[in-house]
């Protein structure tokens, strides 16, 4: 899932990006409001994490202009402004969530995850495909009671397919949501990632849970459907 | 504790008691005096008439002898009763003041005896040697009966020469001084309680021959009349005064209580309003509209006080929340750093990555320390705890020292810095505090001058003293911003710029300069320049007390 982090504190930006990437998100970041607004308008992020006090263009203006441009990306405001009027104003201007600094990183991840799920229209935190269960709250994948060990990006790929379970997800879409601007997705990166993922979740001999629709993309579907 | 209500009640009531009782007593004595005077005047009139009668009776009297058969029947009957056993000499008919009397003269045992009968035959008294009885005894008020009046006449030797029939067997007490002129006195009679009497000396001028008192001799007449009625009236007056006084006091107490209570009601309302005000409702005000005239100034003063309190409170609250806000970001940084660090601890690659975390921790700690130091300095300045140690300070050296730590940043940001400081300028002030002021001014200039901008620092001297100016390129500030630059935590761009300035620098500098007796002003000499002017104060005659 791809996230935009608009935050003017350099250190906070560094560590939050690092932490979010470790949690399996693709993270782009912006240092000021103008850059943040440009990125958020250009790219379809799953979640935008937005500071309010930003140089050049403040967070509320970024939010207003983003909404005015027709983007309904989920926005989480992350700020040191903690008064009730501030929170209410932020939510009224179109934010989906509001988190006050200082915060627990874990909580930030949980809230981001909730917003991601909401983006795909599900409130369940577990998705089951065949005998594989994807636990989005704990970011683990299990077959039966055994945990499958996935790298963050492999997990993100599976989660995306799971959230769109039954749909064909195009390669471009996968590239857009799983890779941030730091990664350089060469044409076959999705194919090779898909190959590794299949090896990890499929039972040898059985038909694969991930089907390739040539020229269209991939589909995650349980057996018998 | 002093209570206005109690005070007013006691004052009003005691005043009323004194006033009403003195009025009552005064009124009573006035009335008593008036009644007694009236009583005495009546006595006096009677005595005077009595005396006049006794000297005039012969003139007014029409006396003529009456044959017995012409007498009316009641007189005849009465006469026969009284005359029995005596020899009748003569009966005279006396007409006095239109009233008819019969004087009967008889000889009894060889002595002449006279008595007086009324027209209805009533026995009016016997004539004595003096002969008054005939004249005065005839008056009905001197007859024995209900509330009679009394008289008695003494000659100069103290012998009784006449007395009223109403006295019967008793006697009046003669006045002590017989020749003292008219006097009034109270005396008592055995059957009567207390009587009021007048002693009236006069010289009777009787012309008839049976005068027992030699002509021209003084007699003293005492006429007495019971005081019972007067005393009764006075007693009634006393009681009614006392009762109405008590009623007045009771009703006054109720009225005073009520009026004091209702008069103090606005005060109670004020107190009620005051109790409803606490730290959270400082914005409420005492109503100055329909309140009483006396409370209006109090309400206004209280409201002014509340204004000041509220603004101080708001300032304090804003300051506290600003402090909290300023600390939030570094704490959020520290926390994220630690949490992400912990999560990635397993995958950390060697010393280098750990060092980069620790570098950031140190930088955050330094930033927070700077913030806390500035806050402490601000608080000390405000609470007057900042100590000032005066010393001989070389301004140019102090500027150099302050600049040293900033030079690197200035160079990095490509700032063009120009110092115009005369050498060997000394001032008597606190080197540490002035150093902090200079560092704040310079670091502020370095932080907020855009890349490639200019900073000019100059020190000039004129009659008004020394002036240090720090001018730097700034194309963000507006005239309106100038009112805020000296407030704590104010920044043009509320977002943290690349500097870690908390927005306390100029504020702290202002407080410190005030403490040092200097003045600090800010202005925009042109649209792209920001100028801070530090007036170091009157030129101290820098008498070189140096020891070389």
Coordinates of C-alpha atoms in Angstrom, one line a residue, chain B:
Chain B
X1 CA -15.9 40.2 61.3
X2 CA -17.7 43.5 60.7
X3 CA -21.1 43.1 59.2
X4 CA -22.7 46.0 57.4
X5 CA -26.1 44.7 58.1
X6 CA -25.5 44.3 61.9
X7 CA -23.8 47.6 62.0
X8 CA -26.6 49.5 60.2
X9 CA -29.3 47.7 62.3
X10 CA -27.6 48.4 65.6
X11 CA -26.9 52.0 64.6
X12 CA -30.4 52.7 63.3
X13 CA -32.2 51.0 66.2
X14 CA -30.1 52.5 68.9
X15 CA -30.5 55.9 67.3
X16 CA -34.2 55.4 67.1
X17 CA -34.4 54.3 70.8
X18 CA -32.5 57.4 72.0
X19 CA -34.5 59.7 69.7
X20 CA -37.9 58.3 70.5
X21 CA -37.4 57.9 74.2
X22 CA -36.1 61.5 74.5
X23 CA -39.0 62.7 72.4
X24 CA -41.4 60.7 74.5
X25 CA -39.9 62.0 77.8
X26 CA -39.8 65.5 76.5
X27 CA -43.4 65.3 75.3
X28 CA -44.5 63.9 78.6
X29 CA -42.9 66.6 80.7
X30 CA -44.2 69.3 78.3
X31 CA -47.7 67.9 78.6
X32 CA -47.4 67.5 82.4
X33 CA -46.1 71.0 82.7
X34 CA -49.0 72.3 80.6
X35 CA -51.6 70.4 82.4
X36 CA -50.3 71.3 85.8
X37 CA -50.1 74.9 84.7
X38 CA -53.6 74.8 83.5
X39 CA -54.7 73.2 86.8
X40 CA -52.8 75.8 88.7
X41 CA -54.2 78.6 86.7
X42 CA -57.7 77.3 87.5
X43 CA -56.8 77.2 91.2
X44 CA -55.4 80.6 90.9
X45 CA -58.4 82.0 89.2
X46 CA -60.6 80.5 91.8
X47 CA -58.5 81.9 94.6
X48 CA -58.5 85.3 93.0
X49 CA -62.2 85.2 92.5
X50 CA -62.6 84.0 96.1
X51 CA -60.5 86.9 97.4
X52 CA -62.3 89.4 95.2
X53 CA -65.7 88.1 96.4
X54 CA -64.7 88.5 100.0
X55 CA -63.9 92.1 99.4
X56 CA -66.8 92.8 97.2
X57 CA -69.6 90.8 98.5
X58 CA -71.3 93.6 100.2
X59 CA -71.4 95.7 97.2
X60 CA -73.0 93.0 95.0
X61 CA -75.2 91.6 97.6
X62 CA -78.8 92.6 97.9
X63 CA -79.8 91.9 101.5
X64 CA -83.1 92.6 102.9
X65 CA -85.1 91.4 105.8
X66 CA -87.9 89.0 105.0
X67 CA -90.9 88.4 107.1
X68 CA -91.3 84.7 108.1
X69 CA -94.5 84.1 106.3
X70 CA -92.9 85.2 103.0
X71 CA -90.4 82.4 103.2
X72 CA -90.8 79.5 100.8
X73 CA -91.9 76.3 102.3
X74 CA -88.7 74.3 102.0
X75 CA -86.8 77.0 103.7
X76 CA -89.4 77.2 106.4
X77 CA -89.1 73.4 107.0
X78 CA -85.4 73.5 107.1
X79 CA -85.3 76.5 109.3
X80 CA -87.7 74.9 111.8
X81 CA -85.4 71.9 111.9
X82 CA -82.2 74.0 112.6
X83 CA -83.7 76.6 114.8
X84 CA -85.5 74.2 117.1
X85 CA -84.9 75.3 120.7
X86 CA -83.5 78.7 119.8
X87 CA -84.9 82.2 119.5
X88 CA -85.2 83.4 115.9
X89 CA -83.9 87.0 115.6
X90 CA -84.0 87.7 111.9
X91 CA -84.1 86.1 108.4
X92 CA -82.4 87.9 105.6
X93 CA -82.8 87.2 102.0
X94 CA -79.6 87.5 100.1
X95 CA -79.3 87.7 96.4
X96 CA -75.8 87.1 95.1
X97 CA -75.0 86.6 91.5
X98 CA -78.6 85.9 90.8
X99 CA -78.7 83.1 93.4
X100 CA -80.9 83.3 96.4
X101 CA -79.9 82.5 99.9
X102 CA -81.5 82.9 103.3
X103 CA -79.3 84.0 106.2
X104 CA -80.9 83.0 109.5
X105 CA -79.9 84.7 112.7
X106 CA -80.9 83.1 116.0
X107 CA -80.1 83.5 119.6
X108 CA -79.1 80.3 121.3
X109 CA -78.2 80.1 124.9
X110 CA -77.7 83.9 124.7
X111 CA -75.2 83.7 121.9
X112 CA -75.9 84.9 118.4
X113 CA -75.7 82.2 115.7
X114 CA -76.1 82.5 112.1
X115 CA -76.5 79.9 109.3
X116 CA -77.2 79.9 105.7
X117 CA -79.8 78.1 103.8
X118 CA -80.2 77.7 100.0
X119 CA -83.4 78.6 98.2
X120 CA -84.4 75.0 98.4
X121 CA -83.8 74.9 102.1
X122 CA -80.5 73.1 102.0
X123 CA -78.2 73.8 104.9
X124 CA -75.2 75.5 103.5
X125 CA -73.1 76.1 106.5
X126 CA -73.0 78.1 109.6
X127 CA -71.5 81.5 109.8
X128 CA -68.4 81.8 111.7
X129 CA -66.8 84.9 113.2
X130 CA -65.4 85.8 109.9
X131 CA -68.5 85.3 107.9
X132 CA -66.9 83.7 104.8
X133 CA -69.0 80.7 105.0
X134 CA -72.1 82.5 104.2
X135 CA -70.5 83.8 101.1
X136 CA -68.4 81.0 99.8
X137 CA -69.9 78.0 101.3
X138 CA -72.8 78.6 99.1
X139 CA -70.7 77.5 96.1
X140 CA -71.6 73.9 95.4
X141 CA -68.0 72.7 94.7
X142 CA -67.1 73.3 98.3
X143 CA -70.0 71.1 99.6
X144 CA -69.1 67.6 100.7
X145 CA -69.6 65.1 97.9
X146 CA -67.9 63.6 95.0
X147 CA -64.5 65.2 94.4
X148 CA -65.2 68.3 96.3
X149 CA -62.9 71.3 96.5
X150 CA -61.6 72.6 99.8
X151 CA -60.6 75.9 101.2
X152 CA -59.3 77.1 104.5
X153 CA -58.3 80.5 105.7
X154 CA -55.7 81.4 108.3
X155 CA -55.0 84.7 109.9
X156 CA -51.5 86.0 110.5
X157 CA -51.4 84.1 113.8
X158 CA -52.1 80.8 112.2
X159 CA -55.6 80.6 113.5
X160 CA -58.2 79.2 111.2
X161 CA -60.7 81.8 110.4
X162 CA -62.8 79.9 107.9
X163 CA -62.9 76.5 106.1
X164 CA -65.1 74.9 103.5
X165 CA -67.9 72.5 104.5
X166 CA -66.3 69.9 102.4
X167 CA -63.5 69.6 104.8
X168 CA -65.9 68.4 107.5
X169 CA -63.7 67.4 110.4
X170 CA -60.3 67.6 108.6
X171 CA -57.9 70.4 108.0
X172 CA -55.7 71.4 105.3
X173 CA -52.0 71.7 106.0
X174 CA -51.1 75.4 106.1
X175 CA -48.3 76.4 103.8
X176 CA -44.9 76.7 105.4
X177 CA -44.2 80.3 104.6
X178 CA -47.3 82.3 105.2
X179 CA -46.1 85.5 103.6
X180 CA -44.4 84.2 100.6
X181 CA -46.9 85.3 98.0
X182 CA -48.8 82.9 95.8
X183 CA -47.4 79.4 96.0
X184 CA -48.6 76.0 94.7
X185 CA -48.0 72.8 96.5
X186 CA -49.1 69.3 96.8
X187 CA -50.5 68.0 100.1
X188 CA -52.7 65.2 101.3
X189 CA -55.9 64.7 103.1
X190 CA -56.8 61.6 105.1
X191 CA -59.8 60.6 103.1
X192 CA -58.6 62.1 99.9
X193 CA -55.3 61.0 98.2
X194 CA -53.2 63.8 97.1
X195 CA -54.5 67.3 96.5
X196 CA -53.0 70.2 94.8
X197 CA -53.3 73.5 96.7
X198 CA -52.7 77.1 96.2
X199 CA -51.7 79.4 99.0
X200 CA -53.1 82.8 98.2
X201 CA -52.4 85.7 100.7
X202 CA -54.7 88.7 100.5
X203 CA -56.2 91.4 102.6
X204 CA -59.9 91.2 102.9
X205 CA -61.8 94.4 102.7
X206 CA -65.0 93.6 104.3
X207 CA -67.0 96.4 105.5
X208 CA -69.6 94.5 107.5
X209 CA -69.3 94.8 111.2
X210 CA -68.9 91.1 112.1
X211 CA -65.4 91.0 110.8
X212 CA -63.2 88.9 113.0
X213 CA -60.1 90.0 111.4
X214 CA -59.0 93.5 112.0
X215 CA -59.4 95.5 108.8
X216 CA -56.2 95.6 106.7
X217 CA -54.9 92.4 108.2
X218 CA -53.6 89.7 105.9
X219 CA -55.1 86.3 105.7
X220 CA -53.9 83.3 103.7
X221 CA -56.4 81.4 101.7
X222 CA -55.6 77.8 100.7
X223 CA -57.7 76.3 98.0
X224 CA -57.2 72.6 97.3
X225 CA -58.5 70.3 94.7
X226 CA -57.8 66.7 94.2
X227 CA -55.1 65.7 91.8
X228 CA -56.6 62.4 91.1
X229 CA -57.9 63.4 87.7
X230 CA -54.7 65.1 86.7
X231 CA -52.6 62.2 87.9
X232 CA -54.8 59.8 86.1
X233 CA -54.5 61.8 82.9
X234 CA -50.7 61.9 83.3
X235 CA -50.5 58.2 84.1
X236 CA -52.6 57.4 81.0
X237 CA -50.3 59.6 79.0
X238 CA -47.3 57.8 80.4
X239 CA -48.6 54.4 79.6
X240 CA -49.7 55.3 76.1
X241 CA -46.3 56.9 75.4
X242 CA -44.6 53.8 76.7
X243 CA -46.7 51.4 74.7
X244 CA -46.6 53.5 71.5
X245 CA -42.8 53.8 72.0
X246 CA -42.5 50.0 72.3
X247 CA -44.7 49.5 69.3
X248 CA -42.6 52.0 67.4
X249 CA -39.5 50.2 68.3
X250 CA -40.8 46.8 67.3
X251 CA -42.1 48.0 64.0
X252 CA -38.9 50.0 63.5
X253 CA -36.9 46.9 64.1
X254 CA -38.9 45.0 61.5
X255 CA -38.7 47.9 59.1
X256 CA -35.0 48.4 59.6
X257 CA -34.3 44.8 59.2
X258 CA -36.3 44.7 56.0
X259 CA -34.9 47.9 54.5
X260 CA -31.3 47.0 55.4
X261 CA -31.9 43.6 53.9
X262 CA -33.5 45.0 50.7
X263 CA -30.9 47.7 50.6
X264 CA -28.1 45.2 50.8
X265 CA -29.7 42.9 48.2
X266 CA -27.6 44.3 45.3
X267 CA -24.5 43.6 47.4
X268 CA -25.7 40.0 47.9
X269 CA -26.4 39.7 44.2
X270 CA -22.9 41.0 43.6
X271 CA -21.5 38.4 46.0
X272 CA -23.5 35.7 44.2
X273 CA -22.1 36.8 40.9
X274 CA -18.6 36.8 42.3
X275 CA -18.9 33.3 43.6
X276 CA -19.8 32.1 40.2
X277 CA -16.6 33.3 38.7
X278 CA -13.6 31.0 38.7
X279 CA -10.7 30.2 36.5
X280 CA -12.9 28.8 33.8
X281 CA -15.4 31.6 33.7
X282 CA -13.1 34.6 33.8
X283 CA -14.8 35.9 30.7
X284 CA -18.0 36.6 32.6
X285 CA -18.4 40.2 33.9
X286 CA -20.4 41.9 36.7
X287 CA -23.5 43.5 35.2
X288 CA -23.1 47.3 35.4
X289 CA -26.5 48.0 33.9
X290 CA -29.4 48.2 36.3
X291 CA -27.3 47.9 39.4
X292 CA -27.3 50.5 42.2
X293 CA -25.5 53.8 41.8
X294 CA -23.2 53.0 44.7
X295 CA -22.2 49.6 43.3
X296 CA -21.6 50.9 39.8
X297 CA -18.0 52.0 40.5
X298 CA -17.3 48.8 42.4
X299 CA -18.6 46.7 39.5
X300 CA -16.6 48.7 37.0
X301 CA -13.4 48.3 39.0
X302 CA -14.1 44.6 39.5
X303 CA -14.6 44.3 35.7
X304 CA -11.4 46.1 35.0
X305 CA -9.7 43.7 37.5
X306 CA -11.3 40.8 35.7
X307 CA -10.1 42.1 32.3
X308 CA -6.6 42.2 33.6
X309 CA -6.9 38.8 35.2
X310 CA -8.4 37.3 32.1
X311 CA -5.7 38.7 29.8
X312 CA -3.0 37.6 32.2
X313 CA -4.7 34.2 32.6
X314 CA -5.1 33.9 28.8
X315 CA -1.5 34.9 28.3
X316 CA -0.4 32.3 30.8
X317 CA -2.6 29.6 29.3
X318 CA -1.4 30.4 25.8
X319 CA 2.2 30.4 27.0
X320 CA 1.7 27.0 28.7
X321 CA 0.0 25.5 25.6
X322 CA 2.8 27.0 23.5
X323 CA 5.4 25.4 25.7
X324 CA 3.6 22.1 25.5
X325 CA 3.3 22.5 21.7
X326 CA 6.9 23.4 21.3
X327 CA 7.9 20.3 23.3
X328 CA 5.6 18.0 21.4
X329 CA 7.5 17.8 18.2
X330 CA 10.9 16.9 19.7
X331 CA 9.2 14.4 21.9
X332 CA 7.3 12.9 18.9
X333 CA 10.7 12.8 17.1
X334 CA 12.3 11.1 20.0
X335 CA 9.5 8.6 20.4
X336 CA 9.3 7.7 16.7
X337 CA 13.0 7.4 16.6
X338 CA 13.1 5.0 19.6
X339 CA 10.1 2.9 18.4
X340 CA 11.4 2.6 14.8
X341 CA 14.9 2.0 16.2
X342 CA 13.6 -0.8 18.4
X343 CA 11.7 -2.4 15.6
X344 CA 14.7 -2.4 13.3
X345 CA 17.2 -3.3 16.0
X346 CA 17.5 -6.8 14.7
X347 CA 18.3 -5.7 11.2
X348 CA 20.7 -2.8 12.1
X349 CA 23.9 -3.0 10.3
X350 CA 26.8 -2.2 12.5
X351 CA 28.1 0.8 14.4
X352 CA 27.3 3.4 11.7
X353 CA 23.5 3.0 11.9
X354 CA 23.4 3.0 15.6
X355 CA 25.6 6.2 15.6
X356 CA 23.1 7.9 13.3
X357 CA 20.3 7.2 15.7
X358 CA 22.4 8.5 18.6
X359 CA 23.4 11.6 16.7
X360 CA 19.7 12.4 16.3
X361 CA 19.0 11.7 19.9
X362 CA 21.7 14.2 20.9
X363 CA 20.5 16.8 18.4
X364 CA 16.9 16.5 19.8
X365 CA 18.2 16.7 23.4
X366 CA 20.2 19.8 22.5
X367 CA 17.2 21.5 20.9
X368 CA 15.1 20.7 23.9
X369 CA 17.7 21.9 26.3
X370 CA 17.9 25.2 24.4
X371 CA 14.2 25.6 24.6
X372 CA 14.1 24.8 28.3
X373 CA 17.0 27.3 29.0
X374 CA 15.2 30.0 27.2
X375 CA 12.0 29.3 29.1
X376 CA 13.8 29.3 32.4
X377 CA 15.4 32.6 31.6
X378 CA 12.1 34.0 30.6
X379 CA 10.5 32.8 33.8
X380 CA 13.3 34.2 35.9
X381 CA 13.1 37.5 34.2
X382 CA 9.4 37.7 34.8
X383 CA 9.5 36.6 38.4
X384 CA 12.5 38.9 39.1
X385 CA 14.7 36.1 40.2
X386 CA 17.4 36.8 37.5
X387 CA 20.4 38.1 39.3
X388 CA 22.5 40.8 37.7
X389 CA 26.2 40.9 38.2
X390 CA 27.6 44.2 36.9
X391 CA 31.0 44.2 35.4
X392 CA 33.1 46.1 33.0
X393 CA 32.1 44.6 29.6
X394 CA 34.0 45.1 26.3
X395 CA 31.1 45.2 23.8
X396 CA 33.2 44.4 20.8
X397 CA 34.7 41.3 22.5
X398 CA 31.3 40.2 23.6
X399 CA 29.9 40.5 20.1
X400 CA 32.9 38.5 18.7
X401 CA 32.3 35.8 21.2
X402 CA 28.6 35.6 20.5
X403 CA 29.2 35.4 16.7
X404 CA 31.8 32.7 17.0
X405 CA 29.2 29.9 17.3
X406 CA 27.0 31.3 14.6
X407 CA 29.7 32.0 12.0
X408 CA 29.7 28.5 10.6
X409 CA 25.9 28.4 10.0
X410 CA 26.0 31.9 8.4
X411 CA 28.7 30.7 6.1
X412 CA 26.8 27.6 5.2
X413 CA 23.7 29.7 4.3
X414 CA 25.8 32.0 2.2
X415 CA 25.0 35.1 4.3
X416 CA 27.0 38.3 3.8
X417 CA 27.8 39.6 7.2
X418 CA 29.2 43.0 7.9
X419 CA 30.3 44.3 11.4
X420 CA 30.8 48.0 12.0
X421 CA 31.9 48.1 15.6
X422 CA 34.4 50.6 17.0
X423 CA 37.1 49.0 19.0
X424 CA 37.5 49.2 22.8
X425 CA 33.9 50.1 23.6
X426 CA 33.2 49.3 27.3
X427 CA 30.0 49.4 29.2
X428 CA 29.1 48.5 32.8
X429 CA 26.5 45.8 32.7
X430 CA 26.0 42.0 33.2
X431 CA 28.3 40.3 30.7
X432 CA 26.4 37.0 30.8
X433 CA 22.9 38.5 30.2
X434 CA 24.1 41.0 27.6
X435 CA 25.9 38.1 25.9
X436 CA 22.6 36.1 25.8
X437 CA 20.9 39.2 24.3
X438 CA 23.5 39.5 21.6
X439 CA 23.5 35.8 20.8
X440 CA 19.7 35.8 20.5
X441 CA 19.8 38.8 18.2
X442 CA 22.5 37.4 16.0
X443 CA 21.2 33.9 15.8
X444 CA 17.8 35.3 15.0
X445 CA 19.3 37.2 12.2
X446 CA 21.2 34.2 10.9
X447 CA 18.2 32.0 11.1
X448 CA 15.7 34.2 9.4
X449 CA 17.8 35.9 6.8
X450 CA 17.1 34.1 3.5
X451 CA 20.0 32.3 1.9
X452 CA 22.5 34.7 0.3
X453 CA 21.0 37.6 2.3
X454 CA 22.8 40.3 4.2
X455 CA 23.3 41.0 7.9
X456 CA 24.7 44.3 9.2
X457 CA 25.7 44.8 12.8
X458 CA 26.7 48.4 13.8
X459 CA 27.4 50.2 17.0
X460 CA 27.0 54.0 17.1
X461 CA 27.4 56.6 19.8
X462 CA 25.7 59.9 20.2
X463 CA 24.4 62.1 23.0
X464 CA 21.5 59.7 23.8
X465 CA 24.0 56.9 24.3
X466 CA 25.2 53.8 22.5
X467 CA 23.0 52.1 20.0
X468 CA 23.5 48.6 18.5
X469 CA 21.7 47.8 15.4
X470 CA 21.2 44.5 13.7
X471 CA 19.7 44.8 10.3
X472 CA 19.1 41.8 8.1
X473 CA 17.4 41.0 4.8
X474 CA 13.9 39.9 5.3
X475 CA 11.2 39.9 2.8
X476 CA 8.5 38.1 4.8
X477 CA 7.7 40.3 7.7
X478 CA 4.9 42.9 7.3
X479 CA 4.2 46.0 9.4
X480 CA 1.5 44.1 11.2
X481 CA 3.9 41.3 12.1
X482 CA 6.1 43.8 14.0
X483 CA 3.6 43.8 16.9
X484 CA 4.0 40.1 17.3
X485 CA 7.7 39.5 16.8
X486 CA 8.5 40.2 20.4
X487 CA 5.8 37.8 21.7
X488 CA 6.9 34.4 22.9
X489 CA 6.7 31.5 20.3
X490 CA 5.7 33.8 17.5
X491 CA 7.1 32.8 14.1
X492 CA 6.1 34.3 10.8
X493 CA 5.7 30.8 9.4
X494 CA 4.2 28.8 12.1
X495 CA 5.8 25.7 10.7
X496 CA 9.3 24.8 11.9
X497 CA 11.6 26.1 9.3
X498 CA 15.0 24.4 8.7
X499 CA 16.2 26.1 11.9
X500 CA 15.2 24.8 15.2
X501 CA 14.2 28.2 16.5
X502 CA 11.4 28.1 19.0
X503 CA 10.4 31.7 18.6
X504 CA 11.6 32.7 22.0
X505 CA 14.9 34.5 21.0
X506 CA 13.6 38.0 20.6
X507 CA 11.2 37.7 23.5
X508 CA 14.0 36.6 25.9
X509 CA 16.2 39.4 24.5
X510 CA 13.5 41.9 25.2
X511 CA 13.0 40.8 28.8
X512 CA 16.8 40.7 29.4
X513 CA 17.3 44.2 28.0
X514 CA 14.5 45.6 30.2
X515 CA 16.2 43.9 33.1
X516 CA 19.5 45.5 32.2
X517 CA 17.8 48.9 31.9
X518 CA 18.2 49.0 28.1
X519 CA 15.6 49.2 25.4
X520 CA 14.9 47.1 22.4
X521 CA 12.8 48.1 19.4
X522 CA 12.1 46.5 16.1
X523 CA 11.1 48.1 12.8
X524 CA 11.2 47.7 9.0
X525 CA 13.4 50.4 7.6
X526 CA 12.4 49.2 4.1
X527 CA 10.2 46.4 2.8
X528 CA 13.1 44.0 2.6
X529 CA 14.9 44.9 5.8
X530 CA 14.3 44.0 9.4
X531 CA 16.0 46.0 12.0
X532 CA 16.5 45.4 15.7
X533 CA 17.7 48.5 17.6
X534 CA 19.3 47.9 21.0
X535 CA 19.7 51.1 23.0
X536 CA 22.5 50.4 25.5
X537 CA 21.4 53.4 27.6
X538 CA 22.9 56.7 28.6
X539 CA 26.6 57.0 27.9
X540 CA 28.4 56.0 31.0
X541 CA 31.4 58.2 31.4
X542 CA 33.7 55.2 30.9
X543 CA 36.1 56.3 33.5
X544 CA 38.8 53.8 33.1
X545 CA 39.1 52.3 36.5
X546 CA 41.5 49.9 35.0
X547 CA 44.3 48.9 37.2
X548 CA 47.2 49.3 34.8

